Coordinates of C-alpha atoms in Angstrom, one line a residue:
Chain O
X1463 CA 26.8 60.6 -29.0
X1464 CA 27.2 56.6 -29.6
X1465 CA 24.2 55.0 -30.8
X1466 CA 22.1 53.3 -28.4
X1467 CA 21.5 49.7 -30.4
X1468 CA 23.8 47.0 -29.0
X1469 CA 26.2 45.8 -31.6
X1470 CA 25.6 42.0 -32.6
X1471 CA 28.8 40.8 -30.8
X1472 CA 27.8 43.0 -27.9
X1473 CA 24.4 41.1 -27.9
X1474 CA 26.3 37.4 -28.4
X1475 CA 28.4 38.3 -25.3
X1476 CA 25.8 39.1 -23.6
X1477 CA 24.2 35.6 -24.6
X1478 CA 26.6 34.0 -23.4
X1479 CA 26.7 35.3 -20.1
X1480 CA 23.3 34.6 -19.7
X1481 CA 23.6 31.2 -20.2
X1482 CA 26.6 31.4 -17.8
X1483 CA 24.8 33.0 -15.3
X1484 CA 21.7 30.6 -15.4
X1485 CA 23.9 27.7 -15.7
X1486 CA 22.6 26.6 -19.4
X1487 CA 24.6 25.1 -22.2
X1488 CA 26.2 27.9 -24.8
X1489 CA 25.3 26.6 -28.0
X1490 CA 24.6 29.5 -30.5
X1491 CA 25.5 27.2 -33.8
X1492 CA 22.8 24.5 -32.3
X1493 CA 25.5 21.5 -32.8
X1494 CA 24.1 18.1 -31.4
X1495 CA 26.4 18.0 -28.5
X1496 CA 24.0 15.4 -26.5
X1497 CA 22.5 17.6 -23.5
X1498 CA 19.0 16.6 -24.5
X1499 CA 19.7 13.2 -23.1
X1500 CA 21.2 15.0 -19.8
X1501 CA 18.4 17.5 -19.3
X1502 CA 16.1 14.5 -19.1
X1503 CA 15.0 13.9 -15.6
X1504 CA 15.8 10.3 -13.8
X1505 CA 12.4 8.4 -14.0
X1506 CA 13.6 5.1 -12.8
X1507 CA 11.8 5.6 -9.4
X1508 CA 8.7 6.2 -11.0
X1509 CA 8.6 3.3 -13.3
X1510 CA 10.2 0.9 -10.4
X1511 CA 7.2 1.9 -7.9
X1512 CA 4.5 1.2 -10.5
X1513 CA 3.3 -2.1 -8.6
X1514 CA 2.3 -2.1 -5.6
X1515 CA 4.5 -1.9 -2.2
X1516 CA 6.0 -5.2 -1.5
X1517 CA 5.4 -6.9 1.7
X1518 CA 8.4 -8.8 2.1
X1519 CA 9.8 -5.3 2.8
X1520 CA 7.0 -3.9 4.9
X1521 CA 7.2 -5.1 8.9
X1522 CA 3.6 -7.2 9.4
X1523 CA 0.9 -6.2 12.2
X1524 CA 1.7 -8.5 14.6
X1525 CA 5.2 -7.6 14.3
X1526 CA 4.1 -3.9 14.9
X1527 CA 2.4 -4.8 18.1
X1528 CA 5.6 -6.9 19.3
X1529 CA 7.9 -3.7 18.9
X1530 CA 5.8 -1.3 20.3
X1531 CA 3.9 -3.3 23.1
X1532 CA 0.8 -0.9 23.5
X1533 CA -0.4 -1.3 19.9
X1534 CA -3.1 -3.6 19.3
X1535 CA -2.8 -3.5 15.2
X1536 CA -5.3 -6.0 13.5
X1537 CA -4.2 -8.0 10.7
X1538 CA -7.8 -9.4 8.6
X1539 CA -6.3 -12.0 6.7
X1540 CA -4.3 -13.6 10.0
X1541 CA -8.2 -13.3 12.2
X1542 CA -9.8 -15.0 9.0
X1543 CA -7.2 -17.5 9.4
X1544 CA -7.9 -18.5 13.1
X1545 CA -11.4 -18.4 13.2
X1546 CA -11.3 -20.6 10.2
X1547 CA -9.0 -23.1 12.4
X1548 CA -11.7 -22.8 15.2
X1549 CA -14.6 -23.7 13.0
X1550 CA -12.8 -26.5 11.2
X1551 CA -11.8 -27.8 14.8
X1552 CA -14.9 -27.8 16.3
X1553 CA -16.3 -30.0 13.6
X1554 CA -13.2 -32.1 14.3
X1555 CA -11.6 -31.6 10.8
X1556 CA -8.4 -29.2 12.0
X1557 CA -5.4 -30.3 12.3
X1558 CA -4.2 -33.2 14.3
X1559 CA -2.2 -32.6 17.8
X1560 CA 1.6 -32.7 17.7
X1561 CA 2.9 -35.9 18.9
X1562 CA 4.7 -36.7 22.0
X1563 CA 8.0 -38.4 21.2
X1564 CA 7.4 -41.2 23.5
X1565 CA 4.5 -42.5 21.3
X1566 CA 6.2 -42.3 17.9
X1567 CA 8.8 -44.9 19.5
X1568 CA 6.3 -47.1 20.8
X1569 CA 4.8 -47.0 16.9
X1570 CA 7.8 -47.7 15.6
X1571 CA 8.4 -51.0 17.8
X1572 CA 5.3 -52.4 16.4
Chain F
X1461 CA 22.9 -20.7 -21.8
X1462 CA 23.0 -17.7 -19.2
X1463 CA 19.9 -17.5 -17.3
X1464 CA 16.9 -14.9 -19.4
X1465 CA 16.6 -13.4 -15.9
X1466 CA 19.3 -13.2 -13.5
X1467 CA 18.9 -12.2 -9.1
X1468 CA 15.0 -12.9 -10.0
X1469 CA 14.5 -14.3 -6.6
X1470 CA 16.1 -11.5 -5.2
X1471 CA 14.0 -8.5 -6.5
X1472 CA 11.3 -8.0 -3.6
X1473 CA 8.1 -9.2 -4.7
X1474 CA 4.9 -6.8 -5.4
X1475 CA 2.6 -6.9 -3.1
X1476 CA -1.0 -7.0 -4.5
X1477 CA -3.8 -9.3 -4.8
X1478 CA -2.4 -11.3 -7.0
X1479 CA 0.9 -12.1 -8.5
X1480 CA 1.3 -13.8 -11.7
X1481 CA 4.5 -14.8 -14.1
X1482 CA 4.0 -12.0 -16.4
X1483 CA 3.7 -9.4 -13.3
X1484 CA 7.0 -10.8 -11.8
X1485 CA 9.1 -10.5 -15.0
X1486 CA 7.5 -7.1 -15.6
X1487 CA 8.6 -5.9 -11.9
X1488 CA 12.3 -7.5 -12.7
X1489 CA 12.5 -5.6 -15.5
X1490 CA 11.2 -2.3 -13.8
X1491 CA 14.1 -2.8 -11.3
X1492 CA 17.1 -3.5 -13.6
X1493 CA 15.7 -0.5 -15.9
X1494 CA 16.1 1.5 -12.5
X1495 CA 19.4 0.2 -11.5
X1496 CA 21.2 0.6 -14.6
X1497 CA 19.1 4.0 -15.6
X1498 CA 22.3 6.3 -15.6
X1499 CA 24.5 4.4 -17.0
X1500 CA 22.6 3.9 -19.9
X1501 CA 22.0 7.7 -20.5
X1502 CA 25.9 8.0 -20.4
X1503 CA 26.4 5.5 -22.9
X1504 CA 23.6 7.4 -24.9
X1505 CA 25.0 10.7 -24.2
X1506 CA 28.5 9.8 -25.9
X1507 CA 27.0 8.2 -28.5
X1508 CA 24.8 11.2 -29.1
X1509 CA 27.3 13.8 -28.9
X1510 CA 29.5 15.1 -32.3
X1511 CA 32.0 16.8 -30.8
X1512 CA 33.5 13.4 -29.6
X1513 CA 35.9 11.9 -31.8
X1514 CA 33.9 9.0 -33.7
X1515 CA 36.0 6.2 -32.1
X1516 CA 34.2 6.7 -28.8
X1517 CA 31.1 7.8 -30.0
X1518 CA 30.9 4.1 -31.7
X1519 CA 32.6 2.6 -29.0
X1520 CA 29.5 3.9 -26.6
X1521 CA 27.1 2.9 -29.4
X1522 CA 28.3 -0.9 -28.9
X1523 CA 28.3 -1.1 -25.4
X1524 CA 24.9 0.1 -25.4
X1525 CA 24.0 -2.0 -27.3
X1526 CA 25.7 -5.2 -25.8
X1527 CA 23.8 -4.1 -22.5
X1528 CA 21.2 -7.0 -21.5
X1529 CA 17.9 -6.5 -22.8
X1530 CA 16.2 -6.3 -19.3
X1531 CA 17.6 -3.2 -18.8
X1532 CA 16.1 -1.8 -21.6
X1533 CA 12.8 0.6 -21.4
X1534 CA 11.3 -0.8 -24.4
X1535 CA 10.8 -4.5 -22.5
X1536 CA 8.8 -2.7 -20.1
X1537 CA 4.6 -2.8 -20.1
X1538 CA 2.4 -1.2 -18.4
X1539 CA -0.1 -4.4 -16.8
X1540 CA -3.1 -4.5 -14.7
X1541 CA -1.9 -4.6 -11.2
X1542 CA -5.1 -6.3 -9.7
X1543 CA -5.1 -9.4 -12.3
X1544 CA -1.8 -9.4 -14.1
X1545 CA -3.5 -8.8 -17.4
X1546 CA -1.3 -7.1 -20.2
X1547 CA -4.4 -5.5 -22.6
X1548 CA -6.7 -2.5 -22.3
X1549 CA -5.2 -1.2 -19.4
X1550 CA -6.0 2.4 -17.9
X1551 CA -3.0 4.7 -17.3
X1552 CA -4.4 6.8 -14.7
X1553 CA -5.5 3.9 -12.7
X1554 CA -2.9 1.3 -14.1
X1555 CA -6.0 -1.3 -14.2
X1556 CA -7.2 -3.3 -17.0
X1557 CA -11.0 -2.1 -18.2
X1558 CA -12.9 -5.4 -16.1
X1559 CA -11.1 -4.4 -12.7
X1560 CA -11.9 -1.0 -13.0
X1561 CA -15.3 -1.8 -13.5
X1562 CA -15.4 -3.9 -10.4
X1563 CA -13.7 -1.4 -8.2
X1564 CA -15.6 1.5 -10.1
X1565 CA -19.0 -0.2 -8.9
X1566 CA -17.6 -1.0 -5.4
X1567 CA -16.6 2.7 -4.7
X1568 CA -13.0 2.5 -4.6
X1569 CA -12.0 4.5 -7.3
X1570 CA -11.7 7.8 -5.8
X1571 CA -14.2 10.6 -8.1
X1572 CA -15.3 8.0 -10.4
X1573 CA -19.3 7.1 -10.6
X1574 CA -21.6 5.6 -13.1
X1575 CA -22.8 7.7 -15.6
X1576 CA -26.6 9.2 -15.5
X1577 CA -28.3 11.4 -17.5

């Protein structure tokens, strides 16, 4: 009756087949072949994304409301804006009216 | 002189509260780290491995090395991304110690609250 201890080649084999198997690197003398640098995972999305989201990317509310017409999306900073304009005009310090071309030539001829 | 930062107007622009100089380069550098990620652990893998005839194993070793430096993972810090400030910031929450006391004492921190006892 054969002995029921593996044999040390029988146990290398076996080793190797499990690194075949699991789809590892066989390596038994540890050389420095380099797969620590592969085994790494990527983490350039991670470190890209550490800001926050840009809006030059992201479409703004009004936008939003223009694609899809039943959306009524409000934007803070843009109300802030007009109501700002409304006060400022009704004191009479907004922003002056466009002018009609025919005026800028009469300007001009004086 | 070649420009220090190449494409910078073409990188997309973060946006928070406030963008300053520093937080502009940083985000360059974030997304040149991130473009050029894998072909930087190549290099590094060649250069790292001894079964490879020394030739190309220096070879790789130069190249990395000639790579710009805003690719690198070094030039990259970790700033405040409320104020742009480069000191004392806090990983978790990647804001420097005065904004997260502001936001901490507005409530916007999610399960953090001044201490009592």
């Amino acid at each position: 009756m054969s002995s029921r201890i593996p044999t040390p080649a029988r146990l290398q084999e076996l080793f190797r087949l499990q690194c075949f198997v699991f789809g590892k690197v066989h390596n038994p003398e540890a050389k420095r072949i380099g797969t620590k640098v592969l085994r790494e995972s990527l983490k350039g999305p991670q470190i890209r994304n550490y800001y926050y989201p840009s809006k030059q990317i992201l479409p703004t509310p009004a936008k939003l409301n223009k694609i899809f017409g039943n959306w009524t999306t409000v934007d803070p900073e843009e109300e802030h804006r007009l109501e700002r304009n409304e006060y400022l005009r009704r004191k009479g310090k907004g922003a002056p009216k466009k002018l009609k071309e025919k005026k800028v030539i009469e300007k001009k001829r004086k | 002189m070649p420009p220090r930062f190449p494409g910078l107007k073409q990188v997309p622009l973060p946006g928070g509260p406030k963008n300053t100089t520093y937080i502009i380069r940083d985000n360059y550098k974030r997304h040149m780290y991130a473009e050029n990620e894998v072909a930087r652990k190549a290099l590094k893998y060649l250069a790292h491995n001894t079964s490879l005839p020394m030739k190309t194993r220096l070879e790789a070793q130069l190249q990395l090395h000639q790579m710009p430096h805003y690719t690198r993972p070094t030039e990259i810090k970790n700033r405040c991304i409320e104020s742009g400030y480069g000191r004392s910031v806090i990983k978790e929450f990647r804001v420097c110690r005065i904004k997260f006391r502001e936001l901490a004492l507005k409530g916007e921190l999610p399960g953090v609250r001044s201490s009592s006892w």
